[in-house]
Amino acid sequence: MPERGVARQGLLARVASGSAARRTRWCRDCQGQQRRYMDRFKKQRVRLAFGGLLWTAAVGLAILLGGPTADSAKAYHDKRMRIAAGERVVVTCVACHRFTSSVHMVGPHLVRVLGRRAGSVAGYEYSAAMRNSGIVWDEESLTRFLRGPERMVSGTKMPLSGMSDSDIAALIQYMKEL
């Protein structure tokens, strides 16, 4: 049975006031507990070190295999800027064309125009010059056409007098992303 007041004094007081056998047992328990904590700590430290090593290896491997670099980040940023510029240029085009639906307006829709033959969309009345032009729309042909539609296809219905090269590049980048 514990001595009076021992419960209130706490563990250290009990050890100090107890017998030598009790102090020895407490020290052994304490040392065992300390060993268990140290073992856990060492295992945790090994896991953390190994995890850090794996993380470093993964990042290094990603960089070696073509992960994001300063050049690719700059290229991505430039591309996003051209798309944003294309969205500003498109504002003038949507008066006559649609980019996201297959509905014709004054001009034909431009959904998936890259790779398509000029004058080939069903449901739109193209000029004879456009139908017979034989143009397949790619970046180069679109650039030439948008610089001066009448110069490339004489008799086209497109009233545009021409666009700047930077606006054309932005518009084409925007159309590629659709």
Coordinates of N, CA and C in Angstrom, one line a residue, residues 32-93:
G32 N 14.9 1.0 -20.6 CA 14.2 0.2 -21.6 C 13.3 1.1 -22.5
Q33 N 12.6 2.0 -21.8 CA 11.8 3.0 -22.6 C 12.6 3.9 -23.4
Q34 N 13.7 4.3 -22.8 CA 14.6 5.2 -23.6 C 15.2 4.5 -24.8
R35 N 15.5 3.2 -24.6 CA 16.0 2.4 -25.8 C 15.0 2.3 -26.9
R36 N 13.7 2.0 -26.5 CA 12.6 1.9 -27.4 C 12.4 3.2 -28.2
Y37 N 12.5 4.3 -27.5 CA 12.4 5.6 -28.1 C 13.5 5.9 -29.1
M38 N 14.7 5.5 -28.7 CA 15.9 5.7 -29.5 C 15.8 4.8 -30.8
D39 N 15.4 3.6 -30.6 CA 15.2 2.7 -31.7 C 14.2 3.3 -32.7
R40 N 13.1 3.8 -32.2 CA 12.1 4.4 -33.0 C 12.6 5.6 -33.7
F41 N 13.4 6.4 -33.0 CA 14.0 7.6 -33.5 C 14.9 7.3 -34.7
K42 N 15.8 6.3 -34.4 CA 16.7 5.9 -35.5 C 16.0 5.4 -36.7
K43 N 15.0 4.6 -36.5 CA 14.2 4.1 -37.7 C 13.5 5.3 -38.4
Q44 N 13.0 6.2 -37.7 CA 12.4 7.4 -38.3 C 13.4 8.2 -39.1
R45 N 14.6 8.3 -38.5 CA 15.6 9.1 -39.1 C 16.1 8.4 -40.4
V46 N 16.2 7.1 -40.4 CA 16.5 6.4 -41.6 C 15.5 6.5 -42.7
R47 N 14.2 6.4 -42.2 CA 13.1 6.6 -43.2 C 13.1 8.0 -43.8
L48 N 13.3 9.0 -43.0 CA 13.4 10.4 -43.5 C 14.5 10.6 -44.5
A49 N 15.7 10.0 -44.1 CA 16.9 10.1 -45.0 C 16.6 9.4 -46.3
F50 N 16.1 8.2 -46.2 CA 15.8 7.4 -47.4 C 14.7 8.1 -48.3
G51 N 13.7 8.7 -47.6 CA 12.7 9.4 -48.3 C 13.3 10.6 -49.0
G52 N 14.2 11.3 -48.3 CA 14.8 12.5 -49.0 C 15.7 12.1 -50.1
L53 N 16.4 10.9 -50.0 CA 17.2 10.4 -51.1 C 16.3 10.0 -52.3
L54 N 15.2 9.4 -52.0 CA 14.3 9.1 -53.1 C 13.7 10.3 -53.8
W55 N 13.4 11.3 -53.0 CA 12.9 12.6 -53.6 C 13.9 13.2 -54.4
T56 N 15.2 13.3 -54.0 CA 16.3 13.9 -54.7 C 16.5 13.1 -56.0
A57 N 16.5 11.8 -55.9 CA 16.7 11.0 -57.1 C 15.5 11.2 -58.1
A58 N 14.3 11.3 -57.7 CA 13.2 11.5 -58.6 C 13.3 12.8 -59.3
V59 N 13.6 13.9 -58.5 CA 13.8 15.2 -59.1 C 14.9 15.2 -60.1
G60 N 16.0 14.6 -59.8 CA 17.2 14.5 -60.7 C 16.8 13.8 -61.9
L61 N 16.1 12.7 -61.8 CA 15.7 11.9 -63.0 C 14.7 12.7 -63.8
A62 N 13.8 13.4 -63.2 CA 12.9 14.2 -64.0 C 13.6 15.3 -64.8
I63 N 14.6 15.9 -64.2 CA 15.4 16.9 -64.9 C 16.2 16.2 -66.1
L64 N 16.8 15.1 -65.8 CA 17.6 14.4 -66.8 C 16.7 13.9 -68.0
L65 N 15.5 13.5 -67.7 CA 14.6 13.0 -68.7 C 13.8 14.1 -69.4
G66 N 14.1 15.3 -69.2 CA 13.4 16.4 -69.9 C 12.3 17.0 -69.1
G67 N 12.4 17.0 -67.8 CA 11.5 17.7 -67.0 C 11.5 19.2 -67.2
P68 N 10.7 19.9 -66.5 CA 10.7 21.4 -66.7 C 12.0 22.0 -66.5
T69 N 12.4 22.8 -67.5 CA 13.6 23.6 -67.4 C 13.3 25.0 -67.7
A70 N 14.2 25.9 -67.5 CA 14.0 27.3 -67.7 C 13.5 27.6 -69.2
D71 N 14.1 26.9 -70.1 CA 13.7 27.1 -71.5 C 12.3 26.6 -71.8
S72 N 11.9 25.4 -71.2 CA 10.6 25.0 -71.5 C 9.6 25.8 -70.7
A73 N 9.9 26.3 -69.6 CA 9.0 27.2 -68.8 C 8.8 28.5 -69.6
K74 N 9.9 29.0 -70.2 CA 9.8 30.3 -71.0 C 8.9 30.0 -72.2
A75 N 9.2 28.8 -72.9 CA 8.4 28.5 -74.1 C 6.9 28.4 -73.7
Y76 N 6.6 27.7 -72.6 CA 5.2 27.6 -72.1 C 4.6 29.0 -71.9
H77 N 5.4 29.8 -71.2 CA 4.9 31.2 -70.9 C 4.6 32.0 -72.2
D78 N 5.5 31.9 -73.1 CA 5.4 32.6 -74.4 C 4.1 32.1 -75.2
K79 N 3.9 30.7 -75.1 CA 2.7 30.1 -75.8 C 1.5 30.7 -75.1
R80 N 1.4 30.7 -73.8 CA 0.2 31.2 -73.1 C 0.0 32.7 -73.4
M81 N 1.1 33.4 -73.5 CA 0.9 34.9 -73.9 C 0.4 35.0 -75.3
R82 N 0.8 34.2 -76.2 CA 0.3 34.2 -77.6 C -1.2 33.8 -77.6
I83 N -1.6 32.8 -76.8 CA -3.0 32.5 -76.8 C -3.8 33.6 -76.2
A84 N -3.3 34.2 -75.2 CA -4.0 35.4 -74.6 C -4.2 36.5 -75.6
A85 N -3.1 36.7 -76.4 CA -3.1 37.7 -77.4 C -4.1 37.3 -78.5
G86 N -4.2 36.0 -78.8 CA -5.1 35.5 -79.8 C -6.6 35.7 -79.3
E87 N -6.8 35.6 -78.1 CA -8.2 35.8 -77.5 C -8.6 37.3 -77.8
R88 N -7.6 38.2 -77.7 CA -7.9 39.6 -78.0 C -8.1 39.8 -79.5
V89 N -7.4 39.1 -80.3 CA -7.6 39.3 -81.8 C -8.9 38.7 -82.2
V90 N -9.3 37.6 -81.6 CA -10.5 36.9 -82.0 C -11.8 37.8 -81.9
V91 N -11.7 38.8 -81.0 CA -12.8 39.7 -80.9 C -13.3 40.3 -82.2
T92 N -12.3 40.6 -83.1 CA -12.7 41.2 -84.4 C -13.2 40.1 -85.3
C93 N -12.8 38.9 -85.1 CA -13.2 37.8 -86.0 C -14.6 37.3 -85.7

